[in-house]
Coordinates of C-alpha atoms in Angstrom, one line a residue:
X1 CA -29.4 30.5 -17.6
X2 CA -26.4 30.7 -19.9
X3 CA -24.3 27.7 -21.0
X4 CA -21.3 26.7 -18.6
X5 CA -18.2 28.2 -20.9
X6 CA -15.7 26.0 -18.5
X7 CA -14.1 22.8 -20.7
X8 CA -15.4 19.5 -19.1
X9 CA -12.9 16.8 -19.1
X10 CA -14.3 15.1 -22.4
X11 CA -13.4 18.4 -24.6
X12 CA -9.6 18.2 -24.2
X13 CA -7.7 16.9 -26.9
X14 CA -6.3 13.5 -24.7
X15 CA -10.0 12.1 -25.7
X16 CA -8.7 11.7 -29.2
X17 CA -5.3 10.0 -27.9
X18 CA -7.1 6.4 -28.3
X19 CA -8.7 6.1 -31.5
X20 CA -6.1 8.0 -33.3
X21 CA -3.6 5.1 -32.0
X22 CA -6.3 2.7 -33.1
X23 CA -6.6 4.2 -36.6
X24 CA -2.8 4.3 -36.7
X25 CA -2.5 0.9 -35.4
X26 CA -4.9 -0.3 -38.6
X27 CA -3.1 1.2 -40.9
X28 CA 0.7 -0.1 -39.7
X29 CA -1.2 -3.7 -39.4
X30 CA -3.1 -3.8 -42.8
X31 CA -0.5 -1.7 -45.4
X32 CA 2.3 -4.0 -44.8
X33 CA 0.5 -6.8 -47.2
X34 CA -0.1 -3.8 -49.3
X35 CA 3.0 -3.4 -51.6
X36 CA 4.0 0.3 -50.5
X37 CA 5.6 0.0 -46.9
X38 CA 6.4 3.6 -46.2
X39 CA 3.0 4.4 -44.3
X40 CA 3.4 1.1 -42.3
X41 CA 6.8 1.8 -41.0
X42 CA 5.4 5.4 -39.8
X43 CA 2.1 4.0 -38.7
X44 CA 3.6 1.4 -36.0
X45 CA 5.5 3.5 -33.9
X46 CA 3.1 6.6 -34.2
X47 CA 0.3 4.1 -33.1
X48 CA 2.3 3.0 -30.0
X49 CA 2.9 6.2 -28.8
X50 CA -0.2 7.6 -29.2
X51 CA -1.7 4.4 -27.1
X52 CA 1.0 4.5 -24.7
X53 CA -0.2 8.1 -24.0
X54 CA -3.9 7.5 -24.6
X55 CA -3.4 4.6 -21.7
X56 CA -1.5 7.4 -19.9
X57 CA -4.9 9.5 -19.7
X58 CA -7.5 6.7 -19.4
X59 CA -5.9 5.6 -16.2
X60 CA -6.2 9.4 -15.2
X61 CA -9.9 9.5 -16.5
X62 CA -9.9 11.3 -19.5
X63 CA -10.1 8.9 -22.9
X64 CA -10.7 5.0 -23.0
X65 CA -8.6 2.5 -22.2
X66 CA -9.6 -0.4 -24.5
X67 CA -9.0 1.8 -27.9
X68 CA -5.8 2.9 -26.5
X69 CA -4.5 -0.6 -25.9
X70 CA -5.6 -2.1 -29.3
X71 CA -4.2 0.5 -30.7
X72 CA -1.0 0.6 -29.2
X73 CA -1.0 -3.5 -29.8
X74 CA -2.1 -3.3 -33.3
X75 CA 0.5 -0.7 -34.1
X76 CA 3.1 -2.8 -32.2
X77 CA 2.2 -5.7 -34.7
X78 CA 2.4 -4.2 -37.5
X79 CA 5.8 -2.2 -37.0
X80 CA 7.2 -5.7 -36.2
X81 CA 5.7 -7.3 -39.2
X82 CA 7.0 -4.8 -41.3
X83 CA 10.4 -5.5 -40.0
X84 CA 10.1 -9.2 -40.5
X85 CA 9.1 -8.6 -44.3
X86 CA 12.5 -6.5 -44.5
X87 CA 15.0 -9.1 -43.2
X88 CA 16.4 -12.0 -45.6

């Protein structure tokens, strides 16, 4: 019997919504203590919105939750801490 050519719910790209945020959300939370802060400050906010929507689609079923949320918290962090390190 052939192979089913229909997409099951773990091929669509929303699987990869959560540890792209997470890898993101490294990145912003590490490379601030680095001295080049350019990559941070795109990091952070990429991060959250790529968790935000990565939570958006594990509560739906498709992707996990828990890489979406430490993603989207680490990014968080390390947007904000690269704001702190700007001020006076």
């Amino acid at each position: 019997m052939p192979e089913s050519t229909v997409p099951d719910q773990a091929d669509t790209p929303a699987v990869a919504l959560g540890p792209t945020s997470l890898v993101l959300g490294v990145v912003s939370a590490v490379w601030p203590w680095v001295p080049l802060f350019p990559p941070a400050l795109m990091a952070g906010p990429l991060a959250v919105t790529f968790g935000v929507a990565g939570m958006h689609c594990a509560g739906q079923g498709v992707g996990r939750m828990r890489t979406a949320v430490a993603g989207t918290v680490l990014g968080a962090v390390g947007f904000i801490g690269v704001i702190i390190l700007f001020l006076p």
